Short mmCIF file of C-alpha atoms in Angstrom, two decimals:
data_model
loop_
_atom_site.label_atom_id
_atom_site.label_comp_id
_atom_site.label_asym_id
_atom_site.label_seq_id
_atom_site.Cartn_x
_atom_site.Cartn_y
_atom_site.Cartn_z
CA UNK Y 20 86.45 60.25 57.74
CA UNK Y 21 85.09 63.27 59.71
CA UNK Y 22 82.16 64.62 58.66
CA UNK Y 23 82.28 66.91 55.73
CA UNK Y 24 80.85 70.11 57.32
CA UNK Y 25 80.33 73.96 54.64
CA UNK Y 26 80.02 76.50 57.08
CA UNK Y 27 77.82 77.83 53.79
CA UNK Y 28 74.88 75.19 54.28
CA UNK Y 29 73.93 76.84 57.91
CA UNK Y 30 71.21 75.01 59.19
CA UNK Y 31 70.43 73.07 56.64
CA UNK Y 32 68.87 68.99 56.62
CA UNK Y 33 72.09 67.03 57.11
CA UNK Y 34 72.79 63.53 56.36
CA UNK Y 35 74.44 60.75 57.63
CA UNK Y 36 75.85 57.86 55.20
CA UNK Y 37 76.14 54.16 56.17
CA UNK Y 38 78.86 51.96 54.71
CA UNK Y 39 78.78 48.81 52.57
CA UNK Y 40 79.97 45.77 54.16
CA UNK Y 41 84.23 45.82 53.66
CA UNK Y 42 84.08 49.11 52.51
CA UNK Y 43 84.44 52.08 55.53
CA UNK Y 44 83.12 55.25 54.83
CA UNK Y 45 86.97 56.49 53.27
CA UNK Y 46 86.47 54.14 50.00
CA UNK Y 47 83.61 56.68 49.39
CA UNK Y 48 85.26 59.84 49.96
CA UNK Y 49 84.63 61.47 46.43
CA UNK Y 50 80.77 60.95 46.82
CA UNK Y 51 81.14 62.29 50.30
CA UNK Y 52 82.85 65.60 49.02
CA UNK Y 53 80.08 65.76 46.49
CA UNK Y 54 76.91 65.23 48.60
CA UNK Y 55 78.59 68.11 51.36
CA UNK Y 56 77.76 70.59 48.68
CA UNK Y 57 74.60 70.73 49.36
CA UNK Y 58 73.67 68.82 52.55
CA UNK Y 59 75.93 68.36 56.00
CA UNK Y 60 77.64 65.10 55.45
CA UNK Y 61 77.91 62.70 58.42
CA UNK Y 62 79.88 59.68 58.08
CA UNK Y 63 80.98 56.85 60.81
CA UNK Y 64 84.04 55.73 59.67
CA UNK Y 65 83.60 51.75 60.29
CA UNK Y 66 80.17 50.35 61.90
CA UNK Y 67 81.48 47.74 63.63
CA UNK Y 68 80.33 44.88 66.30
CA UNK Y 69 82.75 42.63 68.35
CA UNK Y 70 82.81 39.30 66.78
CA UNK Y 71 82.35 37.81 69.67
CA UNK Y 72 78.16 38.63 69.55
CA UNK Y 73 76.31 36.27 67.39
CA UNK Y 74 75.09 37.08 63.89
CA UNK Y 75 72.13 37.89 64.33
CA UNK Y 76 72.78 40.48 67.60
CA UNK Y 77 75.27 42.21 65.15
CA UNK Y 78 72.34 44.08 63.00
CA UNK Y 79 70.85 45.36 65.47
CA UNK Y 80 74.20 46.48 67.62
CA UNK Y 81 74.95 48.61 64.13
CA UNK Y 82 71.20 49.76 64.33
CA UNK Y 83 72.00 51.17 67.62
CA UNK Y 84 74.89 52.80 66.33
CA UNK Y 85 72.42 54.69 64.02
CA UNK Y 86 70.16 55.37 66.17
CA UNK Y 87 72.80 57.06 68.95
CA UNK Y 88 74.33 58.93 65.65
CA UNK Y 89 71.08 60.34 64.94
CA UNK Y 90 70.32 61.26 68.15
CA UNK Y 91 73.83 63.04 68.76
CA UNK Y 92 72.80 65.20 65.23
CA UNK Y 93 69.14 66.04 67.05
CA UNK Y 94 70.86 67.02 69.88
CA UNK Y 95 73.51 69.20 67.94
CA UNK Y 96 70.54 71.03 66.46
CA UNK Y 97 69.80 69.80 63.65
CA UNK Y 98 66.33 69.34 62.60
CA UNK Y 99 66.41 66.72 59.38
CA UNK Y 100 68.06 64.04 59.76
CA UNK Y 101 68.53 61.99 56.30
CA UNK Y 102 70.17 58.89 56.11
CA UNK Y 103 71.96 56.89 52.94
CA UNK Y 104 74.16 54.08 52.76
CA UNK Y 105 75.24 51.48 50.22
CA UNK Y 106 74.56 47.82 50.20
CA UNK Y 107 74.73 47.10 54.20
CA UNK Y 108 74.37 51.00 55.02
CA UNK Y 109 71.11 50.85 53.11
CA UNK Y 110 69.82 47.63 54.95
CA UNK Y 111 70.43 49.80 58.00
CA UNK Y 112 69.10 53.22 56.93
CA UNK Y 113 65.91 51.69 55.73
CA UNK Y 114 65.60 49.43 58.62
CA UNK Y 115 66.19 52.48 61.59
CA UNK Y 116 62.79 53.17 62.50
CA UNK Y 117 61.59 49.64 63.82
CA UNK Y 118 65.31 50.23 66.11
CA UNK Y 119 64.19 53.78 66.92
CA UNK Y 120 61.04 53.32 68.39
CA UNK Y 121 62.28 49.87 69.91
CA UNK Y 122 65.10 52.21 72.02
CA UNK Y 123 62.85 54.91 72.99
CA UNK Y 124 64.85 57.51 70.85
CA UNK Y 125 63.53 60.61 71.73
CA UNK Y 126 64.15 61.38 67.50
CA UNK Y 127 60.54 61.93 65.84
CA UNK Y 128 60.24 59.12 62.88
#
């Protein structure tokens, strides 16, 4: 899914939204559409880690994913950065900001 963008929201906070486990970001498409009414909708279509990496080096491969997603919205001008997700997605949106400051993102938590 590619973000859902309304050139009517100018500069306003956008937000990116995180997947459940099994479910990529097209089995929410409808609340997608919705939320873009009022906020800029970002959406990865699949976080995803080689299988190859353990389990427990997964989380935080996804976390970077976040993190480098937020960055790339700082760095597109965008101010607020908001993040939601579902089931997994929310494990990782409420568990960024240990990840951030671990990286050295230059994004201000």
């Amino acid at each position: 899914m590619t973000p859902a963008v309304s050139p009517a929201l100018g500069n306003r906070p956008a937000t990116i939204f995180l997947h459940a486990n099994g479910f990529p970001t097209g089995c929410y498409r409808q609340f997608c559409e919705r939320l873009a009414e009022r906020v800029i909708v970002d959406s990865p279509p699949v976080l995803a880690t080689p299988l190859h990496l353990p389990a427990g080096r997964r989380w935080g491969d996804m976390l970077e994913q976040v993190v480098r997603r937020i960055d790339a919205g700082r760095q597109a001008g965008r101010r607020r950065v908001s993040l939601v997700g579902n089931s997994m997605g929310g494990y990782l949106a409420i568990t960024w900001r240990p990840c951030c400051a671990r990286s050295g993102s230059a994004m201000s938590c």
